[in-house]
């Protein structure tokens, strides 16, 4: 590609605004979808399987989109990555608008598949967009800007679960009216923020040689799969090491997101969806505030982690952040005072800031620039495969080993994060920032 120009801080912010809308949508998936399943009558051990959409669509879509975007240049949209994250954002907006009209458990599950397909289509090219546009000196700020907008977008999504029930009272159809407000706002944020980034940031056009190569390559239904398998075959060692870190890390996070509302309901309100749906609704609202807080922490510390990564190496920063997150999870289910949940979850907020940016710094120097898209998709496979494993195994574990107790699920997640942190120490990169 053409020579990369140094961008100002605000130009980097503008190019990442679209990540805000994508992460608002993910925030609703994490904090609102499982309570909606509860409102529609799901049992605790059904939730992992009902969340199968996330890992499976990510596993199928992100590496394919990444491989295709490496071979794309749209003269009309002046983009390699833009056509994909704009189309994904449009799908997200439509699914978010329709989601509150779910009249049954399986209708909600079906819409989650569509929503997650859109989210994955939009998010995958955004990682490669940073690597395309920014040189090595600015990539840490670019990736942590995405971490910042992850915190900001998910904060708004989670806080809406606390504020909107005070404003939009009652039910519409089978769901509380506040669900409509939260999801409608998400539909606007998704397409609006991506439009802003597309409008304010130009992609670097390919050179004549690169453009000729793109035009000369025949693309068929097998092309992305061939590219993916070839990239996996040539994958640098550090990415295999990252895969082990992610195995424990992302399995743990799915356990938390699926069980946080019910854990708080039991530990603070001593209730459950089966006992008192109204009281459980209060717990869901408070969970939105708690999850909103950890995302506030995320966007407050995101840029600070860049400095620490440069001074102490990304590996040790990620290890420390994972340990803080693990401590938070281990304490979380034992708290009976709802206000003490905030300091407990602060550790996860710091960990989440690292998870959404620092691992990319550890591997980006080892990836050839012409394969950024496909390798970012493969990194996402490392995220969604543990999630997929969780959805098909954790229901059994929860029911037969953890007494169907969501509090024990959070404790289990804390233990997995400790294992993830230990695995991080074995990662080695050729770059000083990511040693």
Short mmCIF file of C-alpha atoms in Angstrom, two decimals:
data_model
loop_
_atom_site.label_atom_id
_atom_site.label_comp_id
_atom_site.label_asym_id
_atom_site.label_seq_id
_atom_site.Cartn_x
_atom_site.Cartn_y
_atom_site.Cartn_z
CA UNK A 1 0.00 0.00 0.00
CA UNK A 2 0.97 3.67 -0.24
CA UNK A 3 3.12 5.29 2.43
CA UNK A 4 1.33 5.66 5.74
CA UNK A 5 1.06 9.24 6.98
CA UNK A 6 1.24 10.12 10.65
CA UNK A 7 -2.26 10.96 11.93
CA UNK A 8 -3.23 13.32 14.73
CA UNK A 9 -4.82 11.96 17.89
CA UNK A 10 -8.24 13.26 16.81
CA UNK A 11 -7.92 11.70 13.36
CA UNK A 12 -7.30 8.35 15.08
CA UNK A 13 -10.36 8.97 17.26
CA UNK A 14 -12.49 9.77 14.20
CA UNK A 15 -11.49 6.58 12.41
CA UNK A 16 -12.52 4.56 15.47
CA UNK A 17 -15.87 6.23 16.24
CA UNK A 18 -17.58 3.42 14.31
CA UNK A 19 -16.30 0.98 16.91
CA UNK A 20 -18.53 2.78 19.42
CA UNK A 21 -21.74 1.72 17.64
CA UNK A 22 -20.49 -1.83 17.10
CA UNK A 23 -19.66 -2.14 20.79
CA UNK A 24 -22.99 -0.65 21.91
CA UNK A 25 -24.56 -3.54 20.05
CA UNK A 26 -22.19 -6.05 21.68
CA UNK A 27 -22.96 -4.46 25.06
CA UNK A 28 -26.65 -5.21 24.57
CA UNK A 29 -25.77 -8.77 23.61
CA UNK A 30 -23.74 -9.20 26.78
CA UNK A 31 -26.12 -7.59 29.28
CA UNK A 32 -29.62 -7.48 27.81
CA UNK A 33 -30.09 -10.59 25.67
CA UNK A 34 -29.79 -13.14 28.48
CA UNK A 35 -32.28 -11.27 30.73
CA UNK A 36 -34.63 -11.15 27.71
CA UNK A 37 -34.27 -14.92 27.46
CA UNK A 38 -35.15 -15.05 31.17
CA UNK A 39 -38.23 -12.88 30.61
CA UNK A 40 -39.27 -15.24 27.82
CA UNK A 41 -39.00 -18.29 30.10
CA UNK A 42 -35.51 -19.76 29.58
CA UNK A 43 -34.00 -21.94 32.32
CA UNK A 44 -30.37 -21.33 33.48
CA UNK A 45 -28.93 -24.41 31.78
CA UNK A 46 -30.57 -23.40 28.45
CA UNK A 47 -28.68 -20.09 28.27
CA UNK A 48 -25.34 -21.43 27.00
CA UNK A 49 -27.01 -23.12 24.01
CA UNK A 50 -29.19 -20.07 23.34
CA UNK A 51 -25.97 -18.05 23.07
CA UNK A 52 -24.56 -20.35 20.40
CA UNK A 53 -25.12 -17.65 17.76
CA UNK A 54 -22.21 -15.54 18.99
CA UNK A 55 -19.37 -18.03 18.69
CA UNK A 56 -20.70 -19.86 15.64
CA UNK A 57 -21.34 -16.78 13.49
CA UNK A 58 -17.98 -15.35 14.59
CA UNK A 59 -16.23 -18.59 13.69
CA UNK A 60 -17.80 -18.65 10.22
CA UNK A 61 -17.98 -14.98 9.32
CA UNK A 62 -14.95 -13.12 10.66
CA UNK A 63 -12.16 -15.12 8.99
CA UNK A 64 -14.12 -15.21 5.71
CA UNK A 65 -14.73 -11.45 5.78
CA UNK A 66 -11.08 -10.89 6.69
CA UNK A 67 -9.84 -13.00 3.79
CA UNK A 68 -12.23 -11.33 1.33
CA UNK A 69 -11.38 -7.80 2.49
CA UNK A 70 -7.67 -8.48 1.84
CA UNK A 71 -8.64 -8.99 -1.81
CA UNK A 72 -11.13 -6.10 -2.08
CA UNK A 73 -10.92 -2.55 -3.35
CA UNK A 74 -14.13 -0.63 -4.08
CA UNK A 75 -13.42 2.49 -6.19
CA UNK A 76 -16.92 3.86 -5.49
CA UNK A 77 -16.61 3.53 -1.71
CA UNK A 78 -12.83 4.07 -1.84
CA UNK A 79 -12.36 1.24 0.55
CA UNK A 80 -10.93 -2.18 1.23
CA UNK A 81 -12.50 -2.59 4.68
CA UNK A 82 -15.28 0.05 4.60
CA UNK A 83 -17.74 -1.91 2.42
CA UNK A 84 -17.76 -4.71 4.98
CA UNK A 85 -18.09 -2.78 8.21
CA UNK A 86 -20.74 -0.53 6.69
CA UNK A 87 -22.81 -3.53 5.49
CA UNK A 88 -22.37 -5.18 8.89
CA UNK A 89 -23.54 -2.06 10.72
CA UNK A 90 -26.65 -1.89 8.53
CA UNK A 91 -27.52 -5.52 9.37
CA UNK A 92 -26.95 -4.77 13.08
CA UNK A 93 -29.28 -1.79 13.00
CA UNK A 94 -32.09 -3.78 11.40
CA UNK A 95 -31.69 -6.67 13.88
CA UNK A 96 -31.54 -4.30 16.87
CA UNK A 97 -34.73 -2.60 15.72
CA UNK A 98 -36.58 -5.92 15.38
CA UNK A 99 -35.25 -7.62 18.54
CA UNK A 100 -37.69 -6.08 21.07
CA UNK A 101 -40.62 -7.44 19.06
CA UNK A 102 -39.57 -11.01 19.94
CA UNK A 103 -42.69 -12.89 21.01
CA UNK A 104 -40.99 -16.21 21.80
CA UNK A 105 -37.70 -17.60 23.02
CA UNK A 106 -36.76 -18.96 19.62
CA UNK A 107 -37.65 -15.77 17.79
CA UNK A 108 -35.21 -13.93 20.07
CA UNK A 109 -32.58 -16.61 19.47
CA UNK A 110 -33.05 -16.31 15.69
CA UNK A 111 -32.67 -12.53 15.76
CA UNK A 112 -29.53 -12.93 17.87
CA UNK A 113 -28.03 -14.96 15.01
CA UNK A 114 -28.73 -12.12 12.58
CA UNK A 115 -27.51 -9.47 15.01
CA UNK A 116 -24.27 -11.30 15.70
CA UNK A 117 -23.67 -11.92 12.01
CA UNK A 118 -23.89 -8.17 11.45
CA UNK A 119 -21.66 -7.39 14.42
CA UNK A 120 -18.98 -9.81 13.25
CA UNK A 121 -19.11 -8.52 9.67
CA UNK A 122 -18.61 -4.97 10.95
CA UNK A 123 -15.97 -5.63 13.61
CA UNK A 124 -13.47 -7.89 11.81
CA UNK A 125 -12.37 -5.38 9.14
CA UNK A 126 -12.00 -2.70 11.82
CA UNK A 127 -9.01 -4.48 13.34
CA UNK A 128 -7.33 -4.72 9.93
CA UNK A 129 -8.32 -1.08 9.23
CA UNK A 130 -6.03 0.02 12.08
CA UNK A 131 -3.14 -2.10 10.84
CA UNK A 132 -3.65 -0.80 7.28
CA UNK A 133 -3.84 2.87 8.15
CA UNK A 134 -1.36 3.37 11.00
CA UNK A 135 2.38 2.77 11.15
CA UNK A 136 3.96 0.77 13.96
CA UNK A 137 4.48 3.82 16.19
CA UNK A 138 0.76 4.71 16.09
CA UNK A 139 -0.78 1.24 16.11
CA UNK A 140 -0.78 1.02 19.95
CA UNK A 141 -2.88 4.20 20.14
CA UNK A 142 -5.14 2.91 17.34
CA UNK A 143 -5.87 -0.42 19.01
CA UNK A 144 -6.35 1.17 22.44
CA UNK A 145 -8.70 3.74 20.84
CA UNK A 146 -10.83 0.73 19.94
CA UNK A 147 -10.56 -0.40 23.55
CA UNK A 148 -11.68 3.10 24.63
CA UNK A 149 -14.74 2.97 22.35
CA UNK A 150 -15.45 -0.58 23.51
CA UNK A 151 -15.76 0.78 27.04
CA UNK A 152 -17.71 3.84 25.94
CA UNK A 153 -20.19 1.97 23.73
CA UNK A 154 -20.79 -0.81 26.21
CA UNK A 155 -21.12 1.71 29.04
CA UNK A 156 -23.97 3.43 27.23
CA UNK A 157 -25.61 0.07 26.51
CA UNK A 158 -25.38 -1.05 30.12
CA UNK A 159 -26.38 2.26 31.67
CA UNK A 160 -29.46 2.29 29.43
CA UNK A 161 -30.56 -0.89 31.23
CA UNK A 162 -30.54 1.08 34.49
CA UNK A 163 -31.92 4.43 33.36
CA UNK A 164 -34.54 3.44 30.78
CA UNK A 165 -36.60 1.26 33.20
CA UNK A 166 -37.15 4.44 35.25
CA UNK A 167 -38.41 6.30 32.18
CA UNK A 168 -40.15 3.64 30.10
CA UNK A 169 -42.37 1.84 32.62
CA UNK A 170 -44.53 -1.20 31.99
CA UNK A 171 -44.44 -3.85 29.29
CA UNK A 172 -45.00 -3.89 25.55
CA UNK A 173 -45.89 -7.31 24.29
CA UNK A 174 -43.96 -9.87 26.31
CA UNK A 175 -41.01 -7.62 27.17
CA UNK A 176 -40.48 -4.54 29.37
CA UNK A 177 -40.86 -1.29 27.45
CA UNK A 178 -37.30 -0.20 28.31
CA UNK A 179 -36.01 -3.00 26.06
CA UNK A 180 -37.48 -1.17 23.05
CA UNK A 181 -35.76 2.09 24.01
CA UNK A 182 -32.34 0.47 24.55
CA UNK A 183 -32.42 -1.48 21.31
CA UNK A 184 -33.80 1.39 19.21
CA UNK A 185 -31.00 3.63 20.47
CA UNK A 186 -28.54 0.89 19.56
CA UNK A 187 -29.92 0.73 16.02
CA UNK A 188 -29.22 4.46 15.55
CA UNK A 189 -25.75 4.28 17.14
CA UNK A 190 -24.69 1.30 15.03
CA UNK A 191 -25.21 2.78 11.58
CA UNK A 192 -24.62 6.42 12.60
CA UNK A 193 -21.19 5.92 14.15
CA UNK A 194 -19.92 3.74 11.30
CA UNK A 195 -21.13 6.34 8.80
CA UNK A 196 -19.14 8.99 10.69
CA UNK A 197 -15.89 7.02 10.54
CA UNK A 198 -16.44 6.21 6.86
CA UNK A 199 -17.12 9.87 6.11
CA UNK A 200 -14.15 11.30 8.02
CA UNK A 201 -11.44 8.72 7.27
CA UNK A 202 -10.06 7.73 3.90
CA UNK A 203 -8.46 4.34 3.39
CA UNK A 204 -5.02 4.13 1.82
CA UNK A 205 -5.54 3.15 -1.83
CA UNK A 206 -3.56 0.21 -3.18
CA UNK A 207 -0.61 0.87 -5.45
CA UNK A 208 -1.00 0.15 -9.15
CA UNK A 209 0.86 -3.12 -8.61
CA UNK A 210 -1.39 -4.14 -5.69
CA UNK A 211 -4.52 -3.14 -7.58
CA UNK A 212 -3.46 -5.19 -10.58
CA UNK A 213 -2.85 -8.18 -8.31
CA UNK A 214 -6.32 -7.78 -6.74
CA UNK A 215 -7.97 -7.62 -10.17
CA UNK A 216 -6.00 -10.60 -11.49
CA UNK A 217 -6.96 -12.94 -8.65
CA UNK A 218 -10.01 -15.08 -9.28
CA UNK A 219 -12.32 -15.14 -6.30
CA UNK A 220 -14.76 -18.00 -5.85
CA UNK A 221 -16.57 -19.64 -2.97
CA UNK A 222 -13.43 -21.56 -1.94
CA UNK A 223 -11.05 -18.58 -2.06
CA UNK A 224 -11.51 -17.37 1.54
CA UNK A 225 -11.29 -20.92 2.89
CA UNK A 226 -8.08 -21.56 0.97
CA UNK A 227 -6.64 -18.30 2.32
CA UNK A 228 -7.67 -19.19 5.88
CA UNK A 229 -6.13 -22.67 5.78
CA UNK A 230 -2.96 -21.32 4.19
CA UNK A 231 -2.66 -18.62 6.85
CA UNK A 232 -3.20 -21.14 9.66
CA UNK A 233 -0.48 -23.35 8.16
CA UNK A 234 1.95 -20.39 8.15
CA UNK A 235 0.77 -18.94 11.47
CA UNK A 236 3.58 -17.60 13.69
CA UNK A 237 4.22 -19.34 17.00
CA UNK A 238 3.04 -16.40 19.09
CA UNK A 239 -0.45 -16.73 17.64
CA UNK A 240 -0.62 -20.35 18.78
CA UNK A 241 0.41 -19.14 22.23
CA UNK A 242 -2.30 -16.46 22.10
CA UNK A 243 -4.83 -19.17 21.22
CA UNK A 244 -4.12 -20.90 24.55
CA UNK A 245 -4.51 -17.62 26.46
CA UNK A 246 -7.81 -16.98 24.69
CA UNK A 247 -9.11 -20.49 25.36
CA UNK A 248 -9.37 -19.80 29.10
CA UNK A 249 -10.03 -16.06 28.81
CA UNK A 250 -13.05 -16.12 26.51
CA UNK A 251 -14.61 -19.22 28.05
CA UNK A 252 -14.51 -17.31 31.35
CA UNK A 253 -16.08 -14.15 29.92
CA UNK A 254 -19.02 -16.03 28.44
CA UNK A 255 -19.63 -17.59 31.85
CA UNK A 256 -19.74 -14.12 33.40
CA UNK A 257 -22.00 -12.48 30.81
CA UNK A 258 -24.51 -15.32 30.94
CA UNK A 259 -24.73 -15.40 34.73
CA UNK A 260 -24.00 -11.92 36.10
CA UNK A 261 -27.65 -10.82 36.42
CA UNK A 262 -28.74 -14.01 38.16
CA UNK A 263 -25.67 -13.98 40.42
CA UNK A 264 -26.48 -10.45 41.60
CA UNK A 265 -30.15 -11.38 41.99
CA UNK A 266 -29.20 -14.23 44.33
CA UNK A 267 -26.41 -12.58 46.31
CA UNK A 268 -28.04 -9.14 46.76
CA UNK A 269 -31.80 -9.61 46.28
CA UNK A 270 -32.01 -13.30 47.26
CA UNK A 271 -34.28 -13.95 44.30
CA UNK A 272 -34.32 -15.46 40.81
CA UNK A 273 -36.49 -15.20 37.67
CA UNK A 274 -38.50 -18.17 38.93
CA UNK A 275 -39.16 -16.66 42.38
CA UNK A 276 -40.04 -13.05 41.59
CA UNK A 277 -39.79 -11.67 38.05
CA UNK A 278 -40.35 -8.06 39.18
CA UNK A 279 -37.57 -8.22 41.75
CA UNK A 280 -35.36 -9.94 39.23
CA UNK A 281 -36.01 -7.02 36.89
CA UNK A 282 -34.49 -4.73 39.54
CA UNK A 283 -31.43 -6.98 39.65
CA UNK A 284 -31.14 -6.81 35.85
CA UNK A 285 -31.24 -3.00 35.99
CA UNK A 286 -28.56 -2.93 38.67
CA UNK A 287 -26.45 -5.37 36.66
CA UNK A 288 -26.64 -2.90 33.77
CA UNK A 289 -25.22 -0.23 36.08
CA UNK A 290 -22.49 -2.54 37.38
CA UNK A 291 -21.51 -3.61 33.87
CA UNK A 292 -21.69 0.01 32.80
CA UNK A 293 -19.17 0.83 35.53
CA UNK A 294 -16.61 -1.74 34.37
CA UNK A 295 -16.87 -0.26 30.88
CA UNK A 296 -16.35 3.23 32.32
CA UNK A 297 -13.15 1.89 33.88
CA UNK A 298 -12.23 0.44 30.49
CA UNK A 299 -12.36 3.72 28.61
CA UNK A 300 -10.66 5.59 31.48
CA UNK A 301 -7.61 3.30 31.52
CA UNK A 302 -7.43 2.26 27.84
CA UNK A 303 -4.85 4.84 26.77
CA UNK A 304 -2.87 4.50 30.01
CA UNK A 305 -2.15 0.88 29.12
CA UNK A 306 -0.28 2.02 25.99
CA UNK A 307 2.35 3.73 28.16
CA UNK A 308 2.64 0.73 30.47
CA UNK A 309 2.99 -1.61 27.47
CA UNK A 310 5.85 0.48 26.10
CA UNK A 311 7.62 0.65 29.48
CA UNK A 312 7.06 -2.85 30.84
CA UNK A 313 6.08 -4.87 27.71
CA UNK A 314 2.58 -5.80 26.60
CA UNK A 315 2.90 -9.34 27.96
CA UNK A 316 3.29 -8.26 31.58
CA UNK A 317 0.60 -5.61 31.26
CA UNK A 318 -1.88 -8.22 29.99
CA UNK A 319 -0.85 -10.68 32.73
CA UNK A 320 -1.45 -8.07 35.44
CA UNK A 321 -4.78 -7.00 33.98
CA UNK A 322 -6.01 -10.60 33.79
CA UNK A 323 -5.07 -11.20 37.44
CA UNK A 324 -7.01 -8.08 38.47
CA UNK A 325 -10.02 -9.31 36.49
CA UNK A 326 -9.76 -12.76 38.08
CA UNK A 327 -9.70 -11.29 41.60
CA UNK A 328 -12.82 -9.28 40.77
CA UNK A 329 -14.67 -12.38 39.55
CA UNK A 330 -13.67 -14.43 42.59
CA UNK A 331 -14.97 -11.76 44.98
CA UNK A 332 -18.09 -10.83 42.97
CA UNK A 333 -20.52 -13.67 43.86
CA UNK A 334 -19.94 -13.28 47.63
CA UNK A 335 -20.99 -9.62 47.82
CA UNK A 336 -24.36 -8.91 49.47
CA UNK A 337 -24.17 -5.09 49.42
CA UNK A 338 -25.06 -3.92 45.91
CA UNK A 339 -22.76 -0.89 46.15
CA UNK A 340 -19.69 -3.04 46.85
CA UNK A 341 -20.16 -4.72 43.47
CA UNK A 342 -18.59 -1.66 41.85
CA UNK A 343 -15.10 -1.93 43.39
CA UNK A 344 -15.18 -5.69 42.79
CA UNK A 345 -15.91 -5.35 39.08
CA UNK A 346 -13.31 -2.57 38.64
CA UNK A 347 -10.64 -5.24 38.17
CA UNK A 348 -12.57 -6.67 35.25
CA UNK A 349 -12.85 -3.19 33.75
CA UNK A 350 -9.06 -2.93 33.72
CA UNK A 351 -8.80 -6.45 32.34
CA UNK A 352 -11.37 -5.70 29.63
CA UNK A 353 -9.37 -2.65 28.52
CA UNK A 354 -6.36 -4.90 28.03
CA UNK A 355 -8.30 -7.73 26.36
CA UNK A 356 -9.67 -5.44 23.66
CA UNK A 357 -6.32 -3.99 22.60
CA UNK A 358 -3.10 -5.29 24.14
CA UNK A 359 -3.09 -8.82 22.62
CA UNK A 360 -3.15 -7.28 19.14
CA UNK A 361 0.04 -5.37 19.98
CA UNK A 362 1.70 -8.65 20.92
CA UNK A 363 1.06 -10.29 17.54
CA UNK A 364 0.74 -7.53 14.90
CA UNK A 365 4.50 -7.26 14.27
CA UNK A 366 4.58 -10.96 13.39
CA UNK A 367 1.86 -10.73 10.72
CA UNK A 368 2.61 -9.85 7.05
CA UNK A 369 0.77 -6.66 6.07
CA UNK A 370 -0.83 -8.18 2.98
CA UNK A 371 -2.60 -10.74 5.22
CA UNK A 372 -3.81 -8.44 8.01
CA UNK A 373 -7.46 -9.18 7.26
CA UNK A 374 -7.27 -12.96 7.27
CA UNK A 375 -5.07 -13.07 10.39
CA UNK A 376 -7.38 -10.74 12.29
CA UNK A 377 -10.16 -13.14 11.34
CA UNK A 378 -8.12 -16.06 12.66
CA UNK A 379 -7.56 -14.21 15.94
CA UNK A 380 -11.31 -13.92 16.17
CA UNK A 381 -11.58 -17.68 15.61
CA UNK A 382 -9.42 -17.99 18.73
CA UNK A 383 -12.07 -15.92 20.55
CA UNK A 384 -15.17 -17.68 19.30
CA UNK A 385 -13.95 -21.29 19.49
CA UNK A 386 -13.73 -21.07 23.33
CA UNK A 387 -17.18 -19.44 23.30
CA UNK A 388 -18.50 -22.26 21.14
CA UNK A 389 -16.99 -24.84 23.49
CA UNK A 390 -18.59 -22.98 26.40
CA UNK A 391 -22.06 -22.98 24.86
CA UNK A 392 -22.06 -26.75 24.33
CA UNK A 393 -20.29 -27.77 27.57
CA UNK A 394 -21.07 -25.26 30.29
CA UNK A 395 -24.77 -26.07 30.58
CA UNK A 396 -23.78 -29.60 31.65
CA UNK A 397 -21.05 -28.31 33.98
CA UNK A 398 -23.39 -25.78 35.57
CA UNK A 399 -26.16 -28.30 36.10
CA UNK A 400 -24.12 -31.29 37.30
CA UNK A 401 -21.08 -29.74 39.02
CA UNK A 402 -22.07 -26.20 40.02
CA UNK A 403 -25.60 -26.94 41.27
CA UNK A 404 -27.14 -24.64 38.62
CA UNK A 405 -25.87 -21.76 40.78
CA UNK A 406 -24.89 -18.69 38.75
CA UNK A 407 -22.69 -17.50 41.62
CA UNK A 408 -20.52 -20.58 41.26
CA UNK A 409 -20.36 -19.92 37.51
CA UNK A 410 -18.72 -16.54 38.22
CA UNK A 411 -16.23 -18.17 40.60
CA UNK A 412 -15.45 -20.75 37.91
CA UNK A 413 -14.78 -17.89 35.48
CA UNK A 414 -12.35 -16.30 37.93
CA UNK A 415 -10.32 -19.51 38.11
CA UNK A 416 -10.13 -19.69 34.31
CA UNK A 417 -8.80 -16.12 34.14
CA UNK A 418 -5.96 -17.09 36.48
CA UNK A 419 -5.02 -19.89 34.06
CA UNK A 420 -5.20 -17.44 31.16
CA UNK A 421 -2.86 -15.03 32.95
CA UNK A 422 -0.30 -17.79 33.56
CA UNK A 423 -0.38 -18.76 29.87
CA UNK A 424 0.28 -15.12 28.91
CA UNK A 425 3.72 -15.29 30.54
CA UNK A 426 4.85 -17.86 27.94
CA UNK A 427 4.16 -15.58 24.96
CA UNK A 428 7.21 -14.27 23.08
CA UNK A 429 7.23 -11.66 20.32
CA UNK A 430 10.03 -10.23 18.21
CA UNK A 431 9.01 -6.65 19.04
CA UNK A 432 10.05 -4.87 22.22
CA UNK A 433 6.56 -3.50 22.90
CA UNK A 434 5.08 -6.97 22.84
CA UNK A 435 7.78 -9.14 24.37
#
